[in-house]
């Protein structure tokens, strides 16, 4: 309830620059949201849930004018993944 009004207010200045003034919501997930990872069922299920949430959110009446995207990057070389 608190996020959406602030998001809509922040989109108003963009309306002056472009024809598309819809608020944008970006959800960062993982490729695990598309492909299960063996032995990581908890991680994989949360990523599937994030992708499903991104797909369902624009169909909610309160968020209908919003543009929702899910980004699903692959693993990258880091201390976490080696």
mmCIF file of C-alpha atoms in Angstrom:
data_model
loop_
_atom_site.group_PDB
_atom_site.id
_atom_site.type_symbol
_atom_site.label_atom_id
_atom_site.label_comp_id
_atom_site.label_asym_id
_atom_site.label_seq_id
_atom_site.Cartn_x
_atom_site.Cartn_y
_atom_site.Cartn_z
ATOM 1 C CA UNK A 1 0.000 0.000 0.000
ATOM 2 C CA UNK A 2 2.858 2.398 0.671
ATOM 3 C CA UNK A 3 5.008 1.562 -2.350
ATOM 4 C CA UNK A 4 2.503 1.981 -5.168
ATOM 5 C CA UNK A 5 1.526 5.641 -4.498
ATOM 6 C CA UNK A 6 5.202 6.621 -4.291
ATOM 7 C CA UNK A 7 5.932 4.702 -7.484
ATOM 8 C CA UNK A 8 3.125 6.462 -9.330
ATOM 9 C CA UNK A 9 4.297 9.891 -8.113
ATOM 10 C CA UNK A 10 7.836 9.151 -9.305
ATOM 11 C CA UNK A 11 6.533 8.209 -12.775
ATOM 12 C CA UNK A 12 4.847 11.588 -13.350
ATOM 13 C CA UNK A 13 8.035 13.469 -14.367
ATOM 14 C CA UNK A 14 8.687 10.761 -16.960
ATOM 15 C CA UNK A 15 5.307 11.551 -18.542
ATOM 16 C CA UNK A 16 6.636 14.931 -19.615
ATOM 17 C CA UNK A 17 9.542 13.289 -21.452
ATOM 18 C CA UNK A 18 7.813 10.256 -22.965
ATOM 19 C CA UNK A 19 4.348 9.076 -23.853
ATOM 20 C CA UNK A 20 4.685 6.114 -21.489
ATOM 21 C CA UNK A 21 4.233 7.217 -17.882
ATOM 22 C CA UNK A 22 3.560 3.752 -16.462
ATOM 23 C CA UNK A 23 5.495 2.919 -13.295
ATOM 24 C CA UNK A 24 8.111 0.235 -13.796
ATOM 25 C CA UNK A 25 8.832 -2.595 -11.381
ATOM 26 C CA UNK A 26 11.924 -4.746 -11.889
ATOM 27 C CA UNK A 27 12.204 -8.075 -10.075
ATOM 28 C CA UNK A 28 15.619 -9.727 -10.094
ATOM 29 C CA UNK A 29 15.432 -13.502 -10.020
ATOM 30 C CA UNK A 30 17.800 -16.096 -11.473
ATOM 31 C CA UNK A 31 17.953 -18.600 -14.306
ATOM 32 C CA UNK A 32 16.903 -21.043 -11.598
ATOM 33 C CA UNK A 33 13.478 -19.488 -12.032
ATOM 34 C CA UNK A 34 13.283 -21.288 -15.372
ATOM 35 C CA UNK A 35 15.411 -24.391 -14.803
ATOM 36 C CA UNK A 36 15.530 -26.412 -11.579
ATOM 37 C CA UNK A 37 18.921 -26.833 -9.962
ATOM 38 C CA UNK A 38 19.611 -30.248 -8.399
ATOM 39 C CA UNK A 39 20.072 -30.192 -4.608
ATOM 40 C CA UNK A 40 18.990 -26.534 -4.368
ATOM 41 C CA UNK A 41 15.221 -26.946 -4.146
ATOM 42 C CA UNK A 42 14.722 -24.092 -1.638
ATOM 43 C CA UNK A 43 16.668 -21.638 -3.796
ATOM 44 C CA UNK A 44 15.018 -22.811 -7.010
ATOM 45 C CA UNK A 45 11.507 -22.591 -5.559
ATOM 46 C CA UNK A 46 12.016 -18.991 -4.417
ATOM 47 C CA UNK A 47 13.246 -18.027 -7.883
ATOM 48 C CA UNK A 48 10.236 -19.705 -9.495
ATOM 49 C CA UNK A 49 8.031 -17.757 -7.072
ATOM 50 C CA UNK A 50 9.681 -14.438 -8.016
ATOM 51 C CA UNK A 51 9.076 -15.092 -11.720
ATOM 52 C CA UNK A 52 5.448 -16.077 -11.045
ATOM 53 C CA UNK A 53 4.971 -12.943 -8.917
ATOM 54 C CA UNK A 54 6.309 -10.776 -11.762
ATOM 55 C CA UNK A 55 3.861 -12.452 -14.145
ATOM 56 C CA UNK A 56 0.869 -12.087 -11.834
ATOM 57 C CA UNK A 57 1.467 -8.552 -10.569
ATOM 58 C CA UNK A 58 0.309 -6.651 -13.698
ATOM 59 C CA UNK A 59 -3.018 -8.513 -13.486
ATOM 60 C CA UNK A 60 -3.742 -7.173 -10.007
ATOM 61 C CA UNK A 61 -6.128 -4.196 -10.187
ATOM 62 C CA UNK A 62 -3.932 -1.970 -8.001
ATOM 63 C CA UNK A 63 -0.868 -2.564 -10.218
ATOM 64 C CA UNK A 64 -2.597 -2.774 -13.617
ATOM 65 C CA UNK A 65 -1.012 0.361 -15.116
ATOM 66 C CA UNK A 66 2.472 -0.811 -14.096
ATOM 67 C CA UNK A 67 5.111 -2.412 -16.293
ATOM 68 C CA UNK A 68 6.607 -5.409 -14.480
ATOM 69 C CA UNK A 69 9.720 -7.223 -15.675
ATOM 70 C CA UNK A 70 11.702 -10.131 -14.269
ATOM 71 C CA UNK A 71 15.420 -10.308 -14.962
ATOM 72 C CA UNK A 72 16.912 -13.787 -14.766
ATOM 73 C CA UNK A 73 20.709 -13.576 -14.966
ATOM 74 C CA UNK A 74 22.848 -16.682 -15.164
ATOM 75 C CA UNK A 75 25.576 -17.527 -12.652
ATOM 76 C CA UNK A 76 28.628 -15.328 -12.727
ATOM 77 C CA UNK A 77 32.137 -15.793 -11.458
ATOM 78 C CA UNK A 78 32.158 -14.554 -7.875
ATOM 79 C CA UNK A 79 33.181 -15.704 -4.426
ATOM 80 C CA UNK A 80 29.739 -17.287 -4.104
ATOM 81 C CA UNK A 81 29.917 -19.334 -7.333
ATOM 82 C CA UNK A 82 33.703 -19.721 -7.587
#
